mmCIF file of C-alpha atoms in Angstrom:
data_model
loop_
_atom_site.group_PDB
_atom_site.id
_atom_site.type_symbol
_atom_site.label_atom_id
_atom_site.label_comp_id
_atom_site.label_asym_id
_atom_site.label_seq_id
_atom_site.Cartn_x
_atom_site.Cartn_y
_atom_site.Cartn_z
ATOM 1 C CA MET A 1 -1.373 4.595 14.985
ATOM 2 C CA HIS A 2 -4.949 3.606 15.812
ATOM 3 C CA VAL A 3 -6.218 0.909 13.444
ATOM 4 C CA GLY A 4 -9.572 -0.730 14.043
ATOM 5 C CA ASN A 5 -9.725 -1.799 17.691
ATOM 6 C CA ALA A 6 -5.932 -1.842 18.113
ATOM 7 C CA ARG A 7 -3.232 0.728 18.788
ATOM 8 C CA TYR A 8 0.300 0.381 17.460
ATOM 9 C CA LEU A 9 2.597 2.873 19.139
ATOM 10 C CA LYS A 10 5.945 1.090 19.625
ATOM 11 C CA PRO A 11 7.901 -1.877 18.212
ATOM 12 C CA GLU A 12 6.606 -4.192 20.941
ATOM 13 C CA ASP A 13 3.077 -3.697 19.653
ATOM 14 C CA LEU A 14 3.998 -5.527 16.444
ATOM 15 C CA PRO A 15 4.992 -9.181 15.970
ATOM 16 C CA GLU A 16 8.559 -10.022 14.998
ATOM 17 C CA ALA A 17 7.307 -12.060 12.042
ATOM 18 C CA ILE A 18 4.238 -11.847 9.836
ATOM 19 C CA PRO A 19 2.710 -13.782 6.932
ATOM 20 C CA VAL A 20 3.103 -11.989 3.613
ATOM 21 C CA PHE A 21 0.707 -11.670 0.701
ATOM 22 C CA PRO A 22 2.590 -11.003 -2.571
ATOM 23 C CA LEU A 23 0.429 -9.084 -5.033
ATOM 24 C CA THR A 24 1.712 -7.227 -8.074
ATOM 25 C CA GLY A 25 0.435 -3.677 -8.443
ATOM 26 C CA ALA A 26 -1.192 -3.507 -5.004
ATOM 27 C CA LEU A 27 -0.287 -0.540 -2.838
ATOM 28 C CA LEU A 28 -1.146 -0.247 0.850
ATOM 29 C CA LEU A 29 0.009 2.783 2.847
ATOM 30 C CA PRO A 30 -0.285 3.562 6.582
ATOM 31 C CA GLY A 31 -3.849 4.631 7.305
ATOM 32 C CA GLY A 32 -5.087 3.557 3.874
ATOM 33 C CA GLN A 33 -7.625 0.828 3.143
ATOM 34 C CA LEU A 34 -7.139 -1.948 0.622
ATOM 35 C CA PRO A 35 -10.002 -4.288 -0.415
ATOM 36 C CA LEU A 36 -9.015 -7.860 -1.287
ATOM 37 C CA ASN A 37 -10.860 -10.811 -2.794
ATOM 38 C CA ILE A 38 -9.240 -13.955 -1.359
ATOM 39 C CA PHE A 39 -9.833 -17.289 -3.073
ATOM 40 C CA GLU A 40 -6.547 -19.257 -3.275
ATOM 41 C CA PRO A 41 -6.480 -22.031 -0.611
ATOM 42 C CA ARG A 42 -3.062 -21.015 0.779
ATOM 43 C CA TYR A 43 -4.179 -17.413 1.276
ATOM 44 C CA LEU A 44 -7.508 -18.475 2.735
ATOM 45 C CA SER A 45 -5.443 -20.440 5.251
ATOM 46 C CA MET A 46 -3.204 -17.421 5.865
ATOM 47 C CA PHE A 47 -6.155 -15.154 6.620
ATOM 48 C CA ASP A 48 -7.735 -17.797 8.870
ATOM 49 C CA ASP A 49 -4.501 -17.934 10.883
ATOM 50 C CA ALA A 50 -4.216 -14.135 11.000
ATOM 51 C CA LEU A 51 -7.816 -13.767 12.168
ATOM 52 C CA ALA A 52 -7.109 -16.249 14.956
ATOM 53 C CA THR A 53 -4.049 -14.301 16.156
ATOM 54 C CA HIS A 54 -2.883 -10.718 15.552
ATOM 55 C CA ARG A 55 -4.958 -9.955 12.416
ATOM 56 C CA LEU A 56 -1.858 -8.614 10.643
ATOM 57 C CA ILE A 57 -0.802 -9.353 7.053
ATOM 58 C CA GLY A 58 2.213 -8.025 5.175
ATOM 59 C CA MET A 59 1.363 -6.763 1.712
ATOM 60 C CA VAL A 60 4.351 -6.843 -0.644
ATOM 61 C CA GLN A 61 4.997 -6.852 -4.379
ATOM 62 C CA PRO A 62 6.967 -9.551 -6.164
ATOM 63 C CA VAL A 63 10.137 -8.178 -7.732
ATOM 64 C CA PHE A 64 9.313 -6.803 -11.169
ATOM 65 C CA GLY A 65 11.261 -6.332 -14.372
ATOM 66 C CA ALA A 66 14.585 -7.797 -15.428
ATOM 67 C CA ASP A 67 15.914 -7.897 -11.843
ATOM 68 C CA ARG A 68 13.496 -10.647 -10.821
ATOM 69 C CA VAL A 69 15.193 -13.947 -10.032
ATOM 70 C CA ASP A 70 12.833 -16.567 -8.589
ATOM 71 C CA ASP A 71 14.034 -19.458 -6.465
ATOM 72 C CA ALA A 72 14.788 -22.261 -8.910
ATOM 73 C CA VAL A 73 14.308 -24.971 -6.282
ATOM 74 C CA THR A 74 11.048 -23.880 -4.629
ATOM 75 C CA ASP A 75 9.690 -21.801 -7.529
ATOM 76 C CA THR A 76 8.840 -19.013 -5.076
ATOM 77 C CA PRO A 77 8.931 -15.453 -6.439
ATOM 78 C CA ALA A 78 11.548 -12.982 -5.316
ATOM 79 C CA LEU A 79 9.904 -10.193 -3.296
ATOM 80 C CA CYS A 80 10.506 -6.467 -3.005
ATOM 81 C CA GLN A 81 12.260 -5.623 0.245
ATOM 82 C CA VAL A 82 9.730 -3.039 1.446
ATOM 83 C CA GLY A 83 6.029 -3.683 2.033
ATOM 84 C CA CYS A 84 3.268 -2.484 4.355
ATOM 85 C CA ILE A 85 1.614 -4.222 7.299
ATOM 86 C CA GLY A 86 -2.172 -4.252 7.160
ATOM 87 C CA ARG A 87 -4.669 -5.111 9.877
ATOM 88 C CA ILE A 88 -7.803 -7.005 8.897
ATOM 89 C CA THR A 89 -10.503 -4.493 9.865
ATOM 90 C CA SER A 90 -13.430 -6.154 8.093
ATOM 91 C CA PHE A 91 -14.155 -9.398 6.295
ATOM 92 C CA ALA A 92 -17.089 -11.290 4.880
ATOM 93 C CA GLU A 93 -17.600 -14.851 3.689
ATOM 94 C CA THR A 94 -19.193 -15.100 0.257
ATOM 95 C CA GLY A 95 -20.653 -18.592 0.544
ATOM 96 C CA ASP A 96 -18.623 -19.878 -2.407
ATOM 97 C CA GLY A 97 -15.317 -20.272 -0.555
ATOM 98 C CA ARG A 98 -14.007 -16.712 -0.842
ATOM 99 C CA TYR A 99 -13.266 -13.937 1.670
ATOM 100 C CA ILE A 100 -13.886 -10.270 0.961
ATOM 101 C CA ILE A 101 -11.289 -8.526 3.108
ATOM 102 C CA SER A 102 -10.489 -4.928 4.001
ATOM 103 C CA LEU A 103 -6.943 -4.225 5.196
ATOM 104 C CA THR A 104 -6.062 -0.970 6.933
ATOM 105 C CA GLY A 105 -2.417 0.060 6.706
ATOM 106 C CA VAL A 106 -0.413 0.126 9.946
ATOM 107 C CA CYS A 107 3.192 0.799 8.945
ATOM 108 C CA ARG A 108 5.749 -0.104 6.319
ATOM 109 C CA TYR A 109 8.349 -2.794 6.929
ATOM 110 C CA ARG A 110 11.527 -4.252 5.492
ATOM 111 C CA LEU A 111 11.908 -7.982 4.953
ATOM 112 C CA LEU A 112 14.703 -9.612 6.983
ATOM 113 C CA GLU A 113 14.623 -13.385 6.602
ATOM 114 C CA GLU A 114 12.105 -15.954 5.523
ATOM 115 C CA ILE A 115 10.816 -18.401 8.117
ATOM 116 C CA CYS A 116 10.759 -22.006 6.987
ATOM 117 C CA GLY A 117 7.783 -23.961 8.244
ATOM 118 C CA ASP A 118 4.953 -26.263 7.309
ATOM 119 C CA LYS A 119 2.537 -23.552 6.181
ATOM 120 C CA SER A 120 1.462 -23.225 2.553
ATOM 121 C CA TYR A 121 2.050 -19.460 2.659
ATOM 122 C CA ARG A 122 5.240 -17.497 3.317
ATOM 123 C CA SER A 123 6.229 -15.697 6.527
ATOM 124 C CA PHE A 124 9.145 -13.367 7.234
ATOM 125 C CA ARG A 125 10.858 -11.696 10.131
ATOM 126 C CA ILE A 126 10.539 -7.983 9.566
ATOM 127 C CA ALA A 127 11.947 -4.605 10.565
ATOM 128 C CA PRO A 128 8.980 -2.202 10.851
ATOM 129 C CA PHE A 129 9.276 1.494 9.970
ATOM 130 C CA ILE A 130 8.497 2.711 13.484
ATOM 131 C CA THR A 131 8.289 6.358 12.410
ATOM 132 C CA ASP A 132 5.086 5.461 10.530
ATOM 133 C CA LEU A 133 3.388 4.745 13.864
ATOM 134 C CA SER A 134 3.907 8.257 15.215
ATOM 135 C CA ALA A 135 1.828 9.943 12.475
ATOM 136 C CA ARG A 136 4.123 12.960 12.635
ATOM 137 C CA ASP A 137 4.190 13.638 8.918
ATOM 138 C CA ASP A 138 4.426 17.370 8.285
ATOM 139 C CA GLU A 139 1.242 17.880 6.296
ATOM 140 C CA GLN A 140 2.041 21.548 5.811
ATOM 141 C CA SER A 141 5.111 20.621 3.766
ATOM 142 C CA VAL A 142 2.916 19.174 1.004
ATOM 143 C CA ASP A 143 2.363 21.419 -2.014
ATOM 144 C CA ARG A 144 -1.384 20.843 -2.051
ATOM 145 C CA GLU A 145 -1.964 23.244 -4.936
ATOM 146 C CA ALA A 146 0.492 21.395 -7.202
ATOM 147 C CA LEU A 147 -0.924 18.030 -6.165
ATOM 148 C CA LEU A 148 -4.494 19.050 -6.969
ATOM 149 C CA ALA A 149 -3.400 20.608 -10.266
ATOM 150 C CA ALA A 150 -1.783 17.332 -11.334
ATOM 151 C CA PHE A 151 -4.834 15.385 -10.195
ATOM 152 C CA LYS A 152 -7.221 17.660 -12.105
ATOM 153 C CA ALA A 153 -5.068 17.488 -15.254
ATOM 154 C CA TYR A 154 -5.116 13.698 -15.118
ATOM 155 C CA LEU A 155 -8.888 13.612 -14.648
ATOM 156 C CA ASP A 156 -9.445 16.070 -17.485
ATOM 157 C CA ALA A 157 -7.141 14.147 -19.834
ATOM 158 C CA ASN A 158 -9.026 10.927 -19.149
ATOM 159 C CA LYS A 159 -12.502 12.538 -19.048
ATOM 160 C CA LEU A 160 -13.044 11.492 -15.438
ATOM 161 C CA GLU A 161 -14.944 13.183 -12.610
ATOM 162 C CA ALA A 162 -14.142 13.559 -8.914
ATOM 163 C CA ASP A 163 -16.078 14.466 -5.793
ATOM 164 C CA TRP A 164 -14.318 17.790 -5.326
ATOM 165 C CA GLU A 165 -16.248 18.570 -2.163
ATOM 166 C CA SER A 166 -14.730 15.507 -0.488
ATOM 167 C CA VAL A 167 -11.315 16.265 -1.970
ATOM 168 C CA GLU A 168 -11.332 19.769 -0.517
ATOM 169 C CA ARG A 169 -12.254 18.418 2.939
ATOM 170 C CA ALA A 170 -9.507 15.786 2.993
ATOM 171 C CA SER A 171 -6.326 16.370 4.966
ATOM 172 C CA ASN A 172 -3.049 16.454 3.062
ATOM 173 C CA ALA A 173 -2.064 13.026 4.407
ATOM 174 C CA THR A 174 -5.397 11.479 3.408
ATOM 175 C CA LEU A 175 -5.251 13.161 0.018
ATOM 176 C CA VAL A 176 -1.699 12.072 -0.810
ATOM 177 C CA ASN A 177 -2.054 8.495 0.393
ATOM 178 C CA SER A 178 -5.501 7.972 -1.136
ATOM 179 C CA MET A 179 -4.366 9.337 -4.498
ATOM 180 C CA ALA A 180 -1.227 7.193 -4.399
ATOM 181 C CA MET A 181 -3.173 4.021 -3.610
ATOM 182 C CA MET A 182 -5.856 4.667 -6.228
ATOM 183 C CA SER A 183 -3.428 5.741 -8.937
ATOM 184 C CA PRO A 184 -3.496 3.529 -12.063
ATOM 185 C CA TYR A 185 0.288 3.327 -12.336
ATOM 186 C CA GLY A 186 2.495 0.261 -12.677
ATOM 187 C CA PRO A 187 4.396 -1.806 -10.087
ATOM 188 C CA ALA A 188 7.580 0.291 -10.259
ATOM 189 C CA GLU A 189 5.680 3.525 -9.679
ATOM 190 C CA LYS A 190 3.657 1.988 -6.842
ATOM 191 C CA GLN A 191 6.852 0.782 -5.177
ATOM 192 C CA ALA A 192 8.427 4.226 -5.493
ATOM 193 C CA LEU A 193 5.387 5.756 -3.804
ATOM 194 C CA LEU A 194 5.563 3.161 -1.025
ATOM 195 C CA GLU A 195 9.260 3.714 -0.377
ATOM 196 C CA ALA A 196 9.095 7.521 -0.353
ATOM 197 C CA PRO A 197 10.648 8.494 3.002
ATOM 198 C CA ASP A 198 7.960 11.005 4.027
ATOM 199 C CA LEU A 199 4.646 12.523 3.006
ATOM 200 C CA LYS A 200 6.237 15.481 1.213
ATOM 201 C CA THR A 201 8.418 13.209 -0.919
ATOM 202 C CA ARG A 202 5.488 10.899 -1.666
ATOM 203 C CA ALA A 203 3.437 13.879 -2.883
ATOM 204 C CA GLU A 204 6.319 15.103 -5.042
ATOM 205 C CA THR A 205 6.818 11.604 -6.453
ATOM 206 C CA LEU A 206 3.123 11.321 -7.264
ATOM 207 C CA ILE A 207 3.143 14.703 -9.024
ATOM 208 C CA ALA A 208 6.260 13.778 -11.009
ATOM 209 C CA ILE A 209 4.831 10.408 -12.116
ATOM 210 C CA THR A 210 1.558 12.040 -13.133
ATOM 211 C CA GLU A 211 3.357 14.732 -15.127
ATOM 212 C CA ILE A 212 5.428 12.096 -16.943
ATOM 213 C CA VAL A 213 2.320 10.062 -17.808
ATOM 214 C CA LEU A 214 0.501 13.153 -19.063
ATOM 215 C CA ALA A 215 3.486 14.326 -21.081
ATOM 216 C CA ARG A 216 3.857 10.953 -22.777
ATOM 217 C CA GLY A 217 0.200 10.623 -23.617
ATOM 218 C CA TYR A 218 -1.138 14.122 -23.978
ATOM 219 C CA GLY A 219 1.628 16.466 -25.085
ATOM 220 C CA ASP A 220 2.479 19.715 -23.280
ATOM 221 C CA VAL A 221 1.940 18.919 -19.615
ATOM 222 C CA ASP A 222 3.018 22.408 -18.465
ATOM 223 C CA THR A 223 0.076 23.933 -20.305
ATOM 224 C CA MET A 224 -2.326 21.384 -18.814
ATOM 225 C CA LEU A 225 -1.173 22.012 -15.257
ATOM 226 C CA GLN A 226 -1.683 25.779 -15.421
#
């Protein structure tokens, strides 16, 4: 995986522990780009430290729904077990104390244990999904026709437009991951897309979620997708 000016090809290319940025509804996937507006002091400090070292941040969602049990002593939110490492590939200072950041996805990871320290932000030891670094997803296994049909049905139902010329030029991996990251779905759906084991499954999950949303809001989805 080539991200910015760095290459991540093996476990040794990644740190054993990273700072994490919990953000509900945010989805970062390997190769994708996520813009962030950073203004909380603890996360400004986290990005300062990351910029001074490996430039890596772990995006992760807080646990959602009835299963969420926050730490009663520290009042820290419980986190989902799977997130995605992002490399800071661009940033700008706004002049009013904020950072405008762009993270590029490197690979997914699983949380292992939290590191106790004197920082205002949280850090964890992680187990990276090394297969994400090889970029060996079988793009030909993606049902591109079904994916585009679901995408078009969603756009039509919501009276939205798309740059179809760019869509047609995009590779299957770019198409699936970009659509997943830009999708307007909730935290549970975003987490399901993140945890899909491969590109084919992520595409199928995205199609299924879209069909469910269309069926709930717009009636006969089978007719719309034809």
